[in-house]
Short mmCIF file of C-alpha atoms in Angstrom, two decimals:
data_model
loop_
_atom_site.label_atom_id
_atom_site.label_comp_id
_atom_site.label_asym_id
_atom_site.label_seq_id
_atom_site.Cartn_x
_atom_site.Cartn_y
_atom_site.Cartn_z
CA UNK A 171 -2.86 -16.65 -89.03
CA UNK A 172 -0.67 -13.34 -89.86
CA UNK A 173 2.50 -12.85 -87.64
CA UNK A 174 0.48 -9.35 -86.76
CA UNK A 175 -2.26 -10.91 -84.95
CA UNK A 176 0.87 -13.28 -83.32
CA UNK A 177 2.57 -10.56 -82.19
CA UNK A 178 -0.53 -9.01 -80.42
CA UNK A 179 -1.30 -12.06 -78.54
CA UNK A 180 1.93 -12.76 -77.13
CA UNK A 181 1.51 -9.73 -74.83
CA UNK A 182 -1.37 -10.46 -73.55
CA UNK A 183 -0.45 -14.09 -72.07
CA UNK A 184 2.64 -12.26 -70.82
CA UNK A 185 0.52 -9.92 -68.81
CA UNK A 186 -1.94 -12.72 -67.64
CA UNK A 187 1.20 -14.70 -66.45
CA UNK A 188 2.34 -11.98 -64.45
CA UNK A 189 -0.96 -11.13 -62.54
CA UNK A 190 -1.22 -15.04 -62.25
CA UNK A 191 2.57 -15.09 -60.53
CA UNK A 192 1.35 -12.02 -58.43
CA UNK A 193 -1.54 -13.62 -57.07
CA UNK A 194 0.52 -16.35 -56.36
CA UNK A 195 2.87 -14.72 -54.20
CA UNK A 196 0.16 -13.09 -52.57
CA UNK A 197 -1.50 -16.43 -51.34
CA UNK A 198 1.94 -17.94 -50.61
CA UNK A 199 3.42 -15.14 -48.87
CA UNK A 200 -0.65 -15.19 -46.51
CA UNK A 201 -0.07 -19.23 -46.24
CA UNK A 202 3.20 -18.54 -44.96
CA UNK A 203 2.21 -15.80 -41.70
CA UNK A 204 -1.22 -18.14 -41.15
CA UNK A 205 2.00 -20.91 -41.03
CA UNK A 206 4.22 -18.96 -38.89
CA UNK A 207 0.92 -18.43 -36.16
CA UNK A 208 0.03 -21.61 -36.10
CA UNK A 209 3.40 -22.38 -34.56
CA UNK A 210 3.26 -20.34 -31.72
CA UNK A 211 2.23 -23.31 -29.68
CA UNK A 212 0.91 -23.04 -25.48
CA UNK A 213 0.10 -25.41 -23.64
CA UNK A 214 -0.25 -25.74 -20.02
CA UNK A 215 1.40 -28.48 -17.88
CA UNK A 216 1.49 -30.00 -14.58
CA UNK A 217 4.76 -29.94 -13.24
CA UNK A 218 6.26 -32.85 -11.22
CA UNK A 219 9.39 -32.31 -8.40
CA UNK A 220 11.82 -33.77 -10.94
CA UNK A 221 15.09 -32.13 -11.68
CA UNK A 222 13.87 -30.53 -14.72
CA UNK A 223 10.63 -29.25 -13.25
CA UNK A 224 12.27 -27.97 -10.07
CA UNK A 225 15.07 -26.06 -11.97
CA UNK A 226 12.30 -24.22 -14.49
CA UNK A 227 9.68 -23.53 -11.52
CA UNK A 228 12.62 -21.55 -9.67
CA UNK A 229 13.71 -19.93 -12.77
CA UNK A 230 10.66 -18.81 -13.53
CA UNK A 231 9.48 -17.74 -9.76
CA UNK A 232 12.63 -15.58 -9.28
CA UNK A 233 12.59 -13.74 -12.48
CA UNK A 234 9.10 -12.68 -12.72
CA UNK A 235 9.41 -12.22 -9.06
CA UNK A 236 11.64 -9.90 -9.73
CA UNK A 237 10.06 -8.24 -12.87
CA UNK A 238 6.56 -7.99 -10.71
CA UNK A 239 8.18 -6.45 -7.47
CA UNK A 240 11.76 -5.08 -8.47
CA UNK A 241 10.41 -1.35 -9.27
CA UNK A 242 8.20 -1.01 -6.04
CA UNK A 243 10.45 -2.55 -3.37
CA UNK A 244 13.81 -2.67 -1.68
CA UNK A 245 16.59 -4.80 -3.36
CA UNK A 246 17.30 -6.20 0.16
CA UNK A 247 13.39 -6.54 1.12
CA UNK A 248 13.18 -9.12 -2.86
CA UNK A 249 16.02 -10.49 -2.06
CA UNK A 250 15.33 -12.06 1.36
CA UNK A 251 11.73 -12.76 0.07
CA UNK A 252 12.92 -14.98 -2.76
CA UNK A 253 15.49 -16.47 -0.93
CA UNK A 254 13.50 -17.38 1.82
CA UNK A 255 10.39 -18.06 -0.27
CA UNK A 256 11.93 -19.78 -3.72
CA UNK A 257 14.94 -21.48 -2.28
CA UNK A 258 15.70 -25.58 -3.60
CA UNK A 259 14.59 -26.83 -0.31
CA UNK A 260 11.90 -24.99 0.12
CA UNK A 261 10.55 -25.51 -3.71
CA UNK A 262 11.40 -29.46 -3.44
CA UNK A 263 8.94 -29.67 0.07
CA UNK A 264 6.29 -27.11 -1.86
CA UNK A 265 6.29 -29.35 -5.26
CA UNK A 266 5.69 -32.71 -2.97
CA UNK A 267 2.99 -31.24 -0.90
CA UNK A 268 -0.23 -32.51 -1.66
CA UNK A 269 -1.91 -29.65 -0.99
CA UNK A 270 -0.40 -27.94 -4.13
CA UNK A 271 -0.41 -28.29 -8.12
CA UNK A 272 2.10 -26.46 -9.66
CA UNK A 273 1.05 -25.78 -13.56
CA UNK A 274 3.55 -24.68 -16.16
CA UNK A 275 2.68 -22.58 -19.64
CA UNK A 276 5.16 -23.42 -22.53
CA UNK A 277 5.47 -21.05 -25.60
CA UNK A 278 6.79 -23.18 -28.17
CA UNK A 279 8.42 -24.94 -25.91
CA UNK A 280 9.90 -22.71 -23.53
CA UNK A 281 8.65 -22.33 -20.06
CA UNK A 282 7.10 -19.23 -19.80
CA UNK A 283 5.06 -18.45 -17.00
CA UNK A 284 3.56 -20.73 -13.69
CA UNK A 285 1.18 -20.71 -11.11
CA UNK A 286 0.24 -22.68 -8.11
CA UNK A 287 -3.30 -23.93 -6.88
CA UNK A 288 -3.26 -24.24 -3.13
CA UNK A 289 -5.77 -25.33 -0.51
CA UNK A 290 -3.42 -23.03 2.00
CA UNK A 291 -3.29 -19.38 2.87
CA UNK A 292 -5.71 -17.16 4.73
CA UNK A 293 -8.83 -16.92 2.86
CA UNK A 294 -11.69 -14.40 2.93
CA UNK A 295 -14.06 -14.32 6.10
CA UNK A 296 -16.91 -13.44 3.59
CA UNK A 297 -16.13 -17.60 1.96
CA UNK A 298 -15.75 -19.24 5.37
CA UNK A 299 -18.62 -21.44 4.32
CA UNK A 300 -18.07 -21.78 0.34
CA UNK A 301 -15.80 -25.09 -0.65
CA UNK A 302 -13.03 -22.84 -2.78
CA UNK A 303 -9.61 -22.98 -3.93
CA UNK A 304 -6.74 -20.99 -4.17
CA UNK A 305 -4.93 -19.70 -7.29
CA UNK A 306 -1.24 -17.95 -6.23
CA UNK A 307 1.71 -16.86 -7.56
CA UNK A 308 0.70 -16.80 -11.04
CA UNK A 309 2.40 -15.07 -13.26
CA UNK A 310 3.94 -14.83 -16.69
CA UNK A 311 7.81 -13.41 -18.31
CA UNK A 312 6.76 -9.43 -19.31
CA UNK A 313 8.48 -10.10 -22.92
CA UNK A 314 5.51 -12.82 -23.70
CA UNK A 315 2.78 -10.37 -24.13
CA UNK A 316 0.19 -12.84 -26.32
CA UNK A 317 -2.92 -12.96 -24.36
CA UNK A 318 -3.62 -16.70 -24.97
CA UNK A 319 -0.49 -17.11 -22.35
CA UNK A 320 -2.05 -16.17 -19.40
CA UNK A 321 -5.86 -17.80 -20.52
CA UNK A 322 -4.09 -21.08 -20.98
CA UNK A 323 -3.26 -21.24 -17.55
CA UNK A 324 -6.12 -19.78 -16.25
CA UNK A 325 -8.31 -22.51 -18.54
CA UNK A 326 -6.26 -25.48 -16.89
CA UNK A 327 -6.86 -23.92 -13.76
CA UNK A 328 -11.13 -23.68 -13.74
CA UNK A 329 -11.11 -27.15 -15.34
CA UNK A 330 -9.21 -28.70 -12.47
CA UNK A 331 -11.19 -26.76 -9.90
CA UNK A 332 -14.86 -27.35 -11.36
CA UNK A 333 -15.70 -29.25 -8.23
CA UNK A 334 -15.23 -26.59 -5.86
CA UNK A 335 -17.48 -23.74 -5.63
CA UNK A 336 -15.33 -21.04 -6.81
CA UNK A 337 -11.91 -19.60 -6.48
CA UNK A 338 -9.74 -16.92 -4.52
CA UNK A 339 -6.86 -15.17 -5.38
CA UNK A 340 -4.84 -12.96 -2.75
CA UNK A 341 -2.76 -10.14 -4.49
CA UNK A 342 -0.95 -7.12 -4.53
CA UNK A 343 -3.34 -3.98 -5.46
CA UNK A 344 -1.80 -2.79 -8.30
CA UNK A 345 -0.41 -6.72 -9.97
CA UNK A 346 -0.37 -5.99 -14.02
CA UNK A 347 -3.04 -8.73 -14.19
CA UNK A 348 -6.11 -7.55 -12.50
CA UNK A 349 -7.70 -6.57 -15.50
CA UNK A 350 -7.03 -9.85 -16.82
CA UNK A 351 -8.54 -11.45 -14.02
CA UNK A 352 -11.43 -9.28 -13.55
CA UNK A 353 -12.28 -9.84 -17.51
CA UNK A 354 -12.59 -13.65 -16.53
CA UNK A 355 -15.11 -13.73 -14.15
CA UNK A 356 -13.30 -12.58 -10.55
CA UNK A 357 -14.44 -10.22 -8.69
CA UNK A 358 -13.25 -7.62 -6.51
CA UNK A 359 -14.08 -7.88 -1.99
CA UNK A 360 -14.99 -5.45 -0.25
CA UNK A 361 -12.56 -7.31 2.91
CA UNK A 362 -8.82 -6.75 2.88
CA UNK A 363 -5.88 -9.06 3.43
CA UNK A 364 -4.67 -8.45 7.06
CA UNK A 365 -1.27 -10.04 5.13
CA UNK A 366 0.37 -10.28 2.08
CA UNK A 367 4.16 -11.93 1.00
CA UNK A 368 6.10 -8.71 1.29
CA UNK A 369 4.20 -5.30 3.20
CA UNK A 370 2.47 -3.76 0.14
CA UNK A 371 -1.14 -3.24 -0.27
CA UNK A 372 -3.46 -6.26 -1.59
CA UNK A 373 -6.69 -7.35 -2.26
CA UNK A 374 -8.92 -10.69 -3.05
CA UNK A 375 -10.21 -11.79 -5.97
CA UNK A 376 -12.94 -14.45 -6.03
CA UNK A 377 -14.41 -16.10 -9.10
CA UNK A 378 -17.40 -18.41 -8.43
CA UNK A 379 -17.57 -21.54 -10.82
CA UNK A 380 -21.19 -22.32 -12.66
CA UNK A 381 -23.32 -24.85 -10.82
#
């Protein structure tokens, strides 16, 4: 073999190498975001009147509390809501009542949004006879937009409820969430709340589960 025909070869495993190293990269650098998704664990959890639980539940009410009503209310009006409404004594005597189940959503970890299912509060006239449910105060931190927040609360939610015939939610009109609500099966009524927590407008919601 001539050093010529040597020389001509070396080149070409050195460009083969290269495209090899690329492609490489390529699939490590894809393994790595596919990784870095997979991580972004949620999970929802009940949430027990222990310490911890009753310390994250009030965190959580009074910021997104806060986030949901600060731009379309009175500081004072919030203020005497939440502390009349998400006070320690008041969230201890909620979180042992048995006619509540609080449910926490964790984003890797950190508590991230709540909500409560309730057999109390006025419901609509138009369910008097229908076995339902409630679903309030749910809600999740603005900064965690990933949709899969809010559906893996909602998802704990109709699989604890399957044995009543549907839910209600009581609202405020224009809550962020509506559309999210509405694009899982609940539907607008016609009848109005004659109350709501603090005097803006609201609305029901009802979501009837599958026989």
């Amino acid at each position: 073999m001539s050093l010529n025909s040597i020389k001509t070869k070396i080149p070409a495993v050195g460009e083969s190498v290269s495209e090899i190293t690329s492609l490489l990269q390529h699939k490590f650098n894809h393994l790595h975001v596919t990784i870095t998704k997979m991580d972004n664990k949620i999970i929802s959890k009940f949430m027990l009147a222990t310490e911890e639980g009753i310390e994250i539940l009030l965190s959580l009410a009074t910021e997104i509390t806060y986030e949901k009503f600060g731009s379309i209310t009175t500081n004072k009006i919030l203020e005497q809501y939440i502390a009349g409404s998400f006070n320690r004594r008041t969230m201890i005597i909620e979180m042992n009542s048995l006619s509540n189940q609080w449910v926490v959503v964790f984003y890797n970890n950190e508590p991230v949004g709540y909500m409560r299912i309730t057999s109390n509060g006025r419901r609509p006239q138009l369910l008097a006879k229908k076995r339902i449910i409630r679903l309030a105060e749910f809600g999740i931190l603005k900064k965690y937009d990933d949709p899969q927040i809010p559906l893996s609360l909602l998802e704990k939610c109709l699989s604890v409820c399957r044995g009543y015939d549907g839910l209600w939610i009581t609202e405020y009109a224009e809550h962020p969430l509506l559309p999210f609500f509405e694009s899982n099966g609940f539907l607008r009524l016609q009848e109005v709340p004659d109350q709501y927590e603090l005097p803006l407008p609201a609305l029901y919601l009802f979501r009837e589960n599958e026989k």
